[in-house]
Amino acid sequence: MFKDATIDEINGSIELAWKAFHDYRKLSLKHRAAFMKAIAVEIDALGTSLIETAMKETNLPEARLMGERARTIFQLNSYADACEKADWLEARIDTAIPTKTPPKPDLRKMLVPLGPVVVFGASNFPFAYSTAGGDTACAFAAGCPVIVKAHPAHAQTSELVAGAILKAAEKCNMPKGIFTHIHSSGFEGGRALVTHTHVRAVGFTGSFIGGKALFDAANQRKEPIPVFSEMGSVNPVFLMPEKLKESAADIAKMYAGSITLSTGQFCTNPGLIIAVDGNDLNIFIDKLGEEIKNIAPGTMLHPGIAKLYNEKRISALAQKDVETVSVSSVAPKENQGTPTIATVHAHVFLDNPVLHQEIFGPYSLVIKCKDANEMLEVAKHLEGQLTSTLMATVNDVRENDELVEAVKNICGRFILNGVPTGVEVCLSMHHGGPFPATTDSRYSSVGADGIKRFARPVSFQNWANELLPDELKNENPLHIWRTVNNELTKDVIK
Ligand code: NAP
């Protein structure tokens, strides 16, 4: 539908972004925040046409898309507030002690923007993790121009949002090149973006293969750059014995909803459920199976995702000693994903890497363990995850110290008695996790802390007050929180 950008056009856009960087980074935090808020206004002004376009392109229902648009607007506004508040800058000041031997210099540190950021939007979040999504908002807050590669599964939606960003840029007098929107099918364009010398960071959400390929390309550059790829996660759920005895059927009902939410197309979808085999687990499995049978298949985001889901699902169910417990009683139509539950014994799971892979869609595998030791064994063999969940009583947690530690060790968000789907946008959220969930477990792609991904620290040593950035001046003209001589304060330095 849209013409692919040529390599020359891609290079031209990056040159423009590089020029824009030198102007944009000098703008005040207030000005950056005003730009982000203007984008939110322009997205809102797109009204129903945006929702209708996204519905056609993604097969997602209206209510979900309305909610996601509201979330995107909230992200832009709240990250704009955070940008201005400047906590993310981590301003640190240690004043000079000339009488010390040797004399201690005046040192003042803050984060500064990295440079142009390339964003690969997610297919499963056409607004919130796409063109004007979390990565773009964080990069703008940090002081970086953005080049978005539109996801081909919602190119028209992406085009509309890009138009809103460009309108806001014009209204706020942003430098030309602050934002570029590129269509490119095939991997050549994506690679050209990531390997261009003026690109200084990448945000990606999607498959492991795609995220890792771009990470590797960036690391092979003459000057490697950070790539924040959010890739797969199976989000294991550990059902602990006392909790399972108390409420097996209720948990099953809650999990049937979480596994099939948005046809399972969430990075936080619970793909593995681990428990000790026995009567209580059987009650859980029976109830979960009953619920899943009654949930109709949904049309997936694009034919490629539906094809992958069906192939991976069929392959998993065909593995030795995997038992299919339940599939939806409604036959799937073209490009639909069938809700499916299977079981396997832990010793089989531990020996078969195919069963550890993410199956992106409404699928979950229940792992039956002999005892708590085998649950621990499973936890120790799982790869890095965005989330892990414990369904547990206080006694369960207290009596299974080692298991709790092992589960915490593999994830970025550790949930007690809930479901992993649903990611709150706030400062205390961590949406990231050890590899292969992401390429850098230290950073979150949700919440204003995500701004830090696109900035780096610089220490200013012995600089005259008048030459320092406002954030570090003695008089604290921005009235921001700073750590001065090891005390958090907004005070002026006398
Ligand atoms: P994807 O295939 O990883 O594609 C995401 C974006 O990255 C697209 O713009 C794609 O370009 C680009 N890309 C992928 N591989 C590349 C490479 N080697 N070099 C350069 N660019 C590359 O993700 P998807 O289309 O959204 O979905 C495919 C699968 O990804 C799903 O079935 C699911 O398994 C997984 N997924 C996971 C999550 C999650 O949150 N964990 C979210 C969405 C999808 P092209 O479109 O031109 O190929």
Coordinates of C-alpha atoms and ligand atoms in Angstrom, one line a residue:
M1 CA 0.0 0.0 0.0
F2 CA 2.9 2.4 0.9
K3 CA 6.0 2.7 -1.1
D4 CA 9.1 1.3 0.5
A5 CA 11.7 3.9 1.4
T6 CA 14.9 3.4 -0.7
I7 CA 18.3 3.1 1.1
D8 CA 19.1 6.7 -0.1
E9 CA 15.9 8.0 1.4
I10 CA 16.6 6.2 4.7
N11 CA 20.1 7.6 4.8
G12 CA 18.7 11.1 4.0
S13 CA 16.2 10.9 6.9
I14 CA 18.9 9.9 9.3
E15 CA 21.1 12.8 8.3
L16 CA 18.2 15.1 8.9
A17 CA 17.6 13.4 12.3
W18 CA 21.2 13.9 13.2
K19 CA 21.0 17.6 12.4
A20 CA 17.7 17.9 14.4
F21 CA 19.5 16.2 17.3
H22 CA 21.9 19.1 17.8
D23 CA 18.9 21.6 18.1
Y24 CA 16.5 19.4 19.9
R25 CA 18.8 18.3 22.7
K26 CA 19.3 22.0 23.6
L27 CA 15.6 22.6 24.0
S28 CA 14.3 22.9 27.6
L29 CA 12.6 20.0 29.3
K30 CA 9.5 22.2 29.4
H31 CA 9.6 22.6 25.6
R32 CA 10.1 18.8 25.1
A33 CA 7.2 18.1 27.4
A34 CA 5.0 20.6 25.5
F35 CA 5.8 18.7 22.3
M36 CA 4.9 15.4 23.7
K37 CA 1.6 16.7 25.1
A38 CA 0.8 18.2 21.7
I39 CA 1.3 14.8 20.1
A40 CA -1.3 13.4 22.6
V41 CA -3.7 16.1 21.6
E42 CA -3.3 15.4 17.9
I43 CA -3.7 11.7 18.4
D44 CA -7.0 12.3 20.3
A45 CA -8.1 14.6 17.4
L46 CA -7.8 11.8 14.9
G47 CA -11.0 10.5 16.5
T48 CA -12.9 7.5 15.2
S49 CA -11.0 7.3 11.9
L50 CA -7.9 6.1 13.8
I51 CA -9.9 3.4 15.7
E52 CA -11.7 2.3 12.5
T53 CA -8.4 2.0 10.6
A54 CA -6.8 0.1 13.3
M55 CA -9.8 -2.3 13.6
K56 CA -9.5 -3.1 9.9
E57 CA -5.8 -3.6 10.0
T58 CA -5.3 -5.6 13.2
N59 CA -8.6 -7.4 13.8
L60 CA -8.6 -6.0 17.4
P61 CA -12.0 -5.1 18.8
E62 CA -13.1 -1.4 19.2
A63 CA -13.1 -1.5 23.0
R64 CA -9.5 -2.8 23.2
L65 CA -8.3 -0.2 20.7
M66 CA -10.1 2.7 22.5
G67 CA -8.4 1.5 25.7
E68 CA -5.1 1.3 24.0
R69 CA -5.4 4.8 22.5
A70 CA -6.2 6.2 26.0
R71 CA -3.2 4.4 27.3
T72 CA -1.0 5.9 24.6
I73 CA -2.3 9.4 25.4
F74 CA -1.7 8.8 29.1
Q75 CA 1.9 7.6 28.4
L76 CA 2.7 10.7 26.3
N77 CA 1.3 13.0 29.0
S78 CA 2.7 11.2 32.0
Y79 CA 6.2 10.8 30.4
A80 CA 6.0 14.5 29.5
D81 CA 5.4 15.3 33.2
A82 CA 8.3 13.0 34.2
C83 CA 10.5 14.7 31.5
E84 CA 9.9 18.1 33.1
K85 CA 10.2 16.8 36.7
A86 CA 13.6 15.6 35.7
D87 CA 14.1 12.8 38.3
W88 CA 15.2 10.6 35.3
L89 CA 18.2 12.9 34.8
E90 CA 19.7 11.7 38.0
A91 CA 21.3 15.0 38.8
R92 CA 24.2 14.4 41.3
I93 CA 26.4 17.1 42.7
D94 CA 29.5 16.9 44.9
T95 CA 30.8 20.3 45.6
A96 CA 34.6 20.9 45.8
I97 CA 36.7 20.5 48.9
P98 CA 39.8 22.5 48.1
T99 CA 41.3 21.8 51.6
K100 CA 41.3 18.0 51.0
T101 CA 44.6 16.3 50.0
P102 CA 44.6 16.1 47.1
P103 CA 41.9 18.8 46.6
K104 CA 38.5 17.4 45.7
P105 CA 37.1 19.0 42.5
D106 CA 33.6 20.2 42.0
L107 CA 31.7 17.3 40.2
R108 CA 28.2 17.4 38.7
K109 CA 26.6 14.6 36.8
M110 CA 23.4 14.2 34.8
L111 CA 22.0 12.2 31.9
V112 CA 22.2 13.6 28.4
P113 CA 20.5 12.3 25.2
L114 CA 22.2 9.6 23.1
G115 CA 21.2 10.8 19.6
P116 CA 18.7 9.6 16.9
V117 CA 16.7 6.5 18.0
V118 CA 15.2 4.0 15.7
V119 CA 11.9 2.4 16.8
F120 CA 10.5 -0.8 15.5
G121 CA 6.8 -0.8 16.5
A122 CA 5.0 -3.9 17.9
S123 CA 2.4 -5.6 15.8
N124 CA 0.3 -6.5 18.9
F125 CA 0.1 -2.9 20.3
P126 CA -0.7 -0.7 17.2
F127 CA -0.8 2.5 19.4
A128 CA 0.9 2.0 22.8
Y129 CA 4.1 0.2 21.6
S130 CA 4.2 1.5 18.1
T131 CA 4.6 4.8 16.2
A132 CA 3.9 7.2 19.1
G133 CA 4.2 4.5 21.8
G134 CA 6.4 4.1 24.8
D135 CA 9.7 3.9 23.0
T136 CA 9.0 7.0 20.9
A137 CA 7.7 9.0 24.0
C138 CA 10.8 8.0 26.1
A139 CA 13.2 9.0 23.3
F140 CA 11.5 12.4 22.8
A141 CA 11.6 12.9 26.6
A142 CA 15.3 12.1 26.7
G143 CA 16.0 14.6 24.0
C144 CA 16.4 12.3 21.0
P145 CA 14.9 12.5 17.5
V146 CA 13.0 9.4 16.4
I147 CA 12.8 7.4 13.2
V148 CA 10.0 4.8 13.2
K149 CA 9.9 1.8 11.0
A150 CA 6.1 1.3 10.5
H151 CA 4.9 -2.2 11.3
P152 CA 3.6 -3.6 8.0
A153 CA 0.6 -5.2 9.8
H154 CA -0.8 -1.7 10.6
A155 CA 0.9 0.6 8.1
Q156 CA -2.1 2.8 7.6
T157 CA -2.7 3.2 11.4
S158 CA 1.0 4.0 11.7
E159 CA 0.7 6.6 8.9
L160 CA -2.2 8.4 10.7
V161 CA -0.3 8.5 14.0
A162 CA 2.9 9.7 12.2
G163 CA 0.8 12.5 10.7
A164 CA -0.3 13.5 14.2
I165 CA 3.3 13.6 15.4
L166 CA 4.4 15.7 12.5
K167 CA 1.5 18.1 13.1
A168 CA 2.5 18.5 16.7
A169 CA 6.1 19.0 15.7
E170 CA 5.1 21.8 13.4
K171 CA 2.9 23.5 16.0
C172 CA 5.7 23.3 18.6
N173 CA 8.4 24.6 16.2
M174 CA 10.4 21.4 16.4
P175 CA 13.5 21.1 14.2
K176 CA 13.0 19.4 10.8
G177 CA 13.9 15.8 11.2
I178 CA 12.8 15.4 14.8
F179 CA 10.5 12.6 13.6
T180 CA 10.6 10.4 10.5
H181 CA 8.2 7.6 9.5
I182 CA 9.5 4.9 7.2
H183 CA 7.8 2.1 5.4
S184 CA 10.0 -0.8 4.4
S185 CA 9.2 -4.4 3.8
G186 CA 12.0 -7.0 4.0
F187 CA 14.9 -6.7 6.3
E188 CA 17.2 -4.5 4.3
G189 CA 15.6 -1.2 5.4
G190 CA 15.6 -2.2 9.0
R191 CA 19.3 -3.2 8.9
A192 CA 20.2 0.0 7.1
L193 CA 18.5 2.0 9.9
V194 CA 20.3 0.1 12.7
T195 CA 23.7 0.2 11.2
H196 CA 23.8 3.9 10.2
T197 CA 26.5 5.7 12.0
H198 CA 24.2 8.5 13.2
V199 CA 21.7 6.2 14.8
R200 CA 22.6 5.9 18.5
A201 CA 20.0 3.5 20.0
V202 CA 17.2 1.2 19.0
G203 CA 13.8 0.2 20.6
F204 CA 12.2 -3.0 19.3
T205 CA 9.2 -5.2 20.3
G206 CA 8.5 -8.4 18.5
S207 CA 10.0 -11.8 17.8
F208 CA 13.1 -13.3 19.3
I209 CA 14.6 -13.8 15.8
G210 CA 13.9 -10.2 14.8
G211 CA 15.1 -8.6 18.0
K212 CA 18.2 -10.7 18.2
A213 CA 19.1 -10.1 14.6
L214 CA 18.9 -6.3 15.1
F215 CA 20.9 -6.6 18.4
D216 CA 23.6 -8.5 16.6
A217 CA 23.7 -6.1 13.7
A218 CA 24.1 -3.2 16.1
N219 CA 26.9 -4.9 18.0
Q220 CA 28.8 -5.6 14.8
R221 CA 28.9 -1.9 13.9
K222 CA 32.3 -0.1 14.1
E223 CA 30.6 1.8 17.0
P224 CA 28.2 -0.6 18.7
I225 CA 25.0 1.0 20.0
P226 CA 22.4 -0.2 22.6
V227 CA 19.4 -2.1 21.2
F228 CA 16.5 -2.5 23.7
S229 CA 14.7 -5.5 22.2
E230 CA 11.7 -6.9 24.0
M231 CA 11.3 -10.4 22.7
G232 CA 9.6 -13.5 23.8
S233 CA 8.4 -14.6 27.3
V234 CA 6.4 -17.6 28.5
N235 CA 5.6 -16.0 31.8
P236 CA 5.6 -19.1 34.1
V237 CA 2.9 -19.4 36.8
F238 CA 3.7 -21.5 39.8
L239 CA 0.6 -22.9 41.6
M240 CA 1.7 -23.6 45.2
P241 CA 0.1 -26.5 47.1
E242 CA -1.9 -24.7 49.9
K243 CA -3.3 -22.1 47.4
L244 CA -4.2 -24.8 44.9
K245 CA -6.1 -26.8 47.6
E246 CA -7.9 -23.6 48.6
S247 CA -9.0 -22.4 45.2
A248 CA -8.1 -24.6 42.2
A249 CA -11.4 -23.9 40.4
D250 CA -11.3 -20.1 40.9
I251 CA -7.7 -19.9 39.7
A252 CA -8.6 -21.9 36.6
K253 CA -11.4 -19.6 35.7
M254 CA -9.2 -16.5 36.2
Y255 CA -6.4 -18.1 34.1
A256 CA -8.7 -19.2 31.2
G257 CA -9.5 -15.4 30.8
S258 CA -5.8 -14.4 31.0
I259 CA -4.6 -17.1 28.5
T260 CA -7.2 -16.1 25.9
L261 CA -7.2 -12.3 26.4
S262 CA -6.8 -10.6 23.0
T263 CA -6.4 -14.1 21.5
G264 CA -3.3 -14.6 23.6
Q265 CA -1.4 -12.0 21.8
F266 CA 0.3 -10.4 24.7
C267 CA 4.0 -10.6 25.6
T268 CA 2.8 -11.3 29.2
N269 CA 0.6 -14.2 28.2
P270 CA 0.9 -17.1 30.8
G271 CA 2.3 -19.9 28.6
L272 CA 3.4 -22.3 31.4
I273 CA 1.6 -23.4 34.5
I274 CA 3.6 -25.5 37.0
A275 CA 2.3 -27.5 40.0
V276 CA 2.6 -30.7 41.9
D277 CA 0.6 -33.5 40.4
G278 CA -2.5 -34.8 42.3
N279 CA -6.1 -34.3 43.0
D280 CA -6.0 -30.5 43.5
L281 CA -4.1 -30.1 40.2
N282 CA -6.7 -32.4 38.4
I283 CA -9.5 -30.1 39.7
F284 CA -7.6 -27.1 38.3
I285 CA -7.0 -28.8 34.9
D286 CA -10.6 -30.0 34.5
K287 CA -12.0 -26.6 35.3
L288 CA -9.4 -24.8 33.0
G289 CA -10.3 -27.3 30.2
E290 CA -14.0 -26.7 30.7
E291 CA -13.6 -22.9 30.4
I292 CA -11.3 -23.1 27.4
K293 CA -13.8 -25.3 25.5
N294 CA -16.3 -22.5 25.8
I295 CA -14.0 -19.7 24.5
A296 CA -14.3 -19.2 20.7
P297 CA -11.1 -18.7 18.6
G298 CA -10.3 -15.1 17.7
T299 CA -8.9 -13.7 14.5
M300 CA -5.2 -12.9 15.0
L301 CA -3.3 -9.8 14.2
H302 CA -2.0 -10.8 10.8
P303 CA -1.9 -14.0 8.7
G304 CA 1.8 -14.5 9.6
I305 CA 1.1 -14.5 13.3
A306 CA -1.8 -16.9 12.8
K307 CA 0.3 -19.3 10.7
L308 CA 3.2 -19.2 13.3
Y309 CA 0.7 -19.9 16.1
N310 CA -0.9 -22.8 14.4
E311 CA 2.5 -24.3 13.3
K312 CA 4.0 -24.0 16.8
R313 CA 0.9 -25.2 18.5
I314 CA 0.7 -28.3 16.3
S315 CA 4.4 -29.0 16.8
A316 CA 4.1 -28.7 20.6
L317 CA 1.1 -30.9 20.8
A318 CA 2.8 -33.5 18.7
Q319 CA 5.8 -33.8 21.0
K320 CA 6.3 -37.1 22.8
D321 CA 4.2 -37.4 26.0
V322 CA 2.4 -34.1 25.6
E323 CA -1.3 -34.6 26.2
T324 CA -3.9 -32.2 24.8
V325 CA -6.4 -31.4 27.6
S326 CA -8.8 -29.1 25.9
V327 CA -9.3 -27.0 22.7
S328 CA -12.1 -24.6 21.9
S329 CA -15.3 -26.4 20.8
V330 CA -15.7 -23.8 18.1
A331 CA -13.8 -24.6 14.9
P332 CA -11.4 -21.8 13.8
K333 CA -12.0 -19.8 10.7
E334 CA -9.2 -18.4 8.5
N335 CA -6.4 -16.7 10.5
Q336 CA -8.0 -17.5 13.9
G337 CA -6.1 -18.9 16.9
T338 CA -7.8 -21.8 18.8
P339 CA -7.6 -21.7 22.6
T340 CA -5.6 -24.8 23.7
I341 CA -4.4 -26.4 26.9
A342 CA -2.0 -29.3 27.1
T343 CA -0.2 -31.1 29.9
V344 CA 3.2 -32.8 30.3
H345 CA 5.2 -34.3 33.1
A346 CA 8.1 -32.2 34.4
H347 CA 10.8 -34.7 33.5
V348 CA 9.6 -34.7 29.8
F349 CA 9.5 -30.9 29.8
L350 CA 13.0 -30.6 31.2
D351 CA 14.4 -32.8 28.4
N352 CA 12.6 -31.1 25.5
P353 CA 13.6 -27.5 24.5
V354 CA 10.7 -27.3 22.0
L355 CA 8.3 -27.1 25.0
H356 CA 10.1 -24.1 26.5
Q357 CA 9.5 -21.9 23.5
E358 CA 6.9 -19.1 23.4
I359 CA 3.8 -20.0 21.4
F360 CA 2.4 -16.6 20.7
G361 CA -1.4 -17.0 21.0
P362 CA -4.1 -18.6 23.3
Y363 CA -2.0 -21.6 24.4
S364 CA -0.8 -22.8 27.8
L365 CA 1.1 -25.9 28.9
V366 CA 0.5 -27.3 32.4
I367 CA 3.6 -29.0 33.8
K368 CA 3.0 -31.8 36.3
C369 CA 5.7 -32.1 39.0
K370 CA 6.3 -35.1 41.3
D371 CA 6.9 -32.7 44.3
A372 CA 8.2 -29.3 45.3
N373 CA 11.8 -30.3 44.4
E374 CA 10.8 -30.9 40.9
M375 CA 9.0 -27.5 40.7
L376 CA 12.3 -26.0 41.8
E377 CA 14.1 -28.0 39.1
V378 CA 11.8 -26.6 36.5
A379 CA 12.2 -23.0 37.8
K380 CA 16.0 -23.4 37.6
H381 CA 15.8 -24.5 34.0
L382 CA 13.7 -21.7 32.7
E383 CA 15.1 -18.9 30.6
G384 CA 14.7 -15.2 31.4
Q385 CA 11.1 -13.9 31.5
L386 CA 9.2 -10.6 31.6
T387 CA 7.1 -12.0 34.4
S388 CA 6.8 -14.9 36.8
T389 CA 3.7 -15.5 39.0
L390 CA 3.2 -17.3 42.3
M391 CA -0.3 -18.4 43.2
A392 CA 0.5 -18.9 46.9
T393 CA -0.6 -18.5 50.5
V394 CA 1.7 -16.8 53.0
N395 CA 2.6 -20.4 54.2
D396 CA 3.4 -21.5 50.7
V397 CA 5.8 -18.6 50.3
R398 CA 7.4 -19.1 53.7
E399 CA 7.9 -22.8 53.2
N400 CA 9.4 -22.7 49.7
D401 CA 12.2 -20.2 50.1
E402 CA 14.5 -21.7 47.5
L403 CA 11.8 -22.0 44.9
V404 CA 10.6 -18.4 45.5
E405 CA 14.2 -17.1 45.1
A406 CA 14.7 -19.2 41.9
V407 CA 11.5 -17.8 40.4
K408 CA 12.4 -14.2 41.3
N409 CA 15.8 -14.7 39.7
I410 CA 14.5 -15.3 36.2
C411 CA 12.0 -12.4 35.9
G412 CA 11.5 -8.6 35.7
R413 CA 8.1 -8.5 37.4
F414 CA 7.2 -11.0 40.2
I415 CA 3.4 -11.3 40.7
L416 CA 1.7 -12.8 43.7
N417 CA -1.9 -14.1 43.3
G418 CA -2.8 -12.4 40.1
V419 CA -2.4 -12.8 36.3
P420 CA 0.6 -11.4 34.3
T421 CA -1.5 -9.9 31.6
G422 CA -2.2 -6.2 32.2
V423 CA 0.8 -3.9 32.5
E424 CA 0.2 -0.8 34.6
V425 CA 2.0 2.3 33.3
C426 CA 3.7 3.9 36.4
L427 CA 7.1 4.5 37.8
S428 CA 7.3 1.3 39.9
M429 CA 6.5 -0.9 36.9
H430 CA 9.4 -3.0 35.5
H431 CA 8.6 -4.3 32.0
G432 CA 11.8 -6.1 31.1
G433 CA 13.7 -9.2 32.2
P434 CA 16.8 -11.3 31.8
F435 CA 17.7 -12.5 28.3
P436 CA 16.0 -13.8 26.1
A437 CA 13.0 -11.8 27.4
T438 CA 14.9 -8.6 26.6
T439 CA 18.4 -7.7 25.5
D440 CA 19.1 -5.6 28.7
S441 CA 17.4 -6.6 31.9
R442 CA 18.4 -3.4 33.6
Y443 CA 15.9 -1.3 31.7
S444 CA 12.1 -1.1 31.5
S445 CA 10.1 -0.3 28.4
V446 CA 7.1 0.7 30.5
G447 CA 7.0 3.7 32.9
A448 CA 9.0 6.9 32.8
D449 CA 12.2 5.1 33.9
G450 CA 12.2 3.9 30.3
I451 CA 13.5 7.4 29.4
K452 CA 16.9 6.4 30.8
R453 CA 17.4 3.9 28.0
F454 CA 18.0 6.7 25.6
A455 CA 20.4 8.8 27.7
R456 CA 23.9 8.5 29.2
P457 CA 25.7 10.1 32.1
V458 CA 28.2 13.0 31.7
S459 CA 30.1 14.4 34.7
F460 CA 31.1 18.0 34.5
Q461 CA 34.3 18.6 36.5
N462 CA 35.2 22.1 37.7
W463 CA 32.8 24.0 35.5
A464 CA 31.9 27.6 36.2
N465 CA 28.3 27.9 37.5
E466 CA 27.2 30.1 34.6
L467 CA 28.5 27.6 32.0
L468 CA 26.7 24.6 33.5
P469 CA 23.4 23.2 32.2
D470 CA 20.4 24.7 34.2
E471 CA 19.8 21.2 35.8
L472 CA 23.2 21.5 37.6
K473 CA 23.5 25.2 38.4
N474 CA 23.8 26.3 42.0
E475 CA 20.6 28.2 42.0
N476 CA 18.6 25.2 40.8
P477 CA 16.5 27.3 38.4
L478 CA 14.4 24.3 37.3
H479 CA 13.6 23.5 41.0
I480 CA 14.3 19.8 40.5
W481 CA 15.3 17.1 42.9
R482 CA 19.1 16.6 43.0
T483 CA 21.5 14.6 45.2
V484 CA 23.8 17.3 46.6
N485 CA 26.7 16.0 48.7
N486 CA 24.8 12.7 49.2
E487 CA 21.5 14.4 50.3
L488 CA 18.4 14.4 48.1
T489 CA 17.2 18.1 47.9
K490 CA 15.7 20.9 45.9
D491 CA 17.8 23.4 47.8
V492 CA 20.0 26.1 46.2
I493 CA 23.7 25.5 46.6
K494 CA 25.2 28.5 48.5
Ligands
NAP1 P1 8.7 -9.5 14.0 O1 8.6 -10.5 12.9 O2 9.8 -9.7 15.0 O3 8.7 -8.1 13.3 C1 8.8 -6.9 14.0 C2 9.5 -5.8 13.2 O4 10.9 -6.1 13.1 C3 8.9 -5.7 11.8 O5 8.9 -4.4 11.4 C4 10.0 -6.5 11.0 O6 10.1 -6.1 9.6 C5 11.2 -6.2 11.7 N1 12.2 -7.3 11.6 C6 12.0 -8.5 12.0 N2 13.2 -9.3 11.8 C7 14.1 -8.4 11.3 C8 15.4 -8.6 10.8 N3 16.0 -9.7 10.9 N4 16.0 -7.5 10.3 C9 15.4 -6.3 10.2 N5 14.1 -6.1 10.6 C10 13.5 -7.1 11.1 O7 7.3 -9.5 14.8 P2 5.8 -9.6 14.4 O8 5.6 -9.4 13.0 O9 5.1 -8.6 15.3 O10 5.3 -11.0 14.9 C11 5.9 -12.2 14.6 C12 6.1 -13.0 15.8 O11 6.8 -12.2 16.8 C13 4.9 -13.4 16.5 O12 4.3 -14.6 16.0 C14 5.3 -13.6 17.9 O13 5.9 -14.9 18.1 C15 6.4 -12.6 18.1 N6 5.9 -11.4 18.8 C16 6.2 -11.3 20.1 C17 5.8 -10.2 20.9 C18 6.2 -10.0 22.3 O14 5.8 -9.0 22.9 N7 6.9 -10.9 22.9 C19 5.1 -9.2 20.3 C20 4.7 -9.3 18.9 C21 5.2 -10.4 18.2 P3 9.2 -6.8 8.5 O15 7.8 -6.6 8.8 O16 9.6 -6.1 7.2 O17 9.5 -8.2 8.5

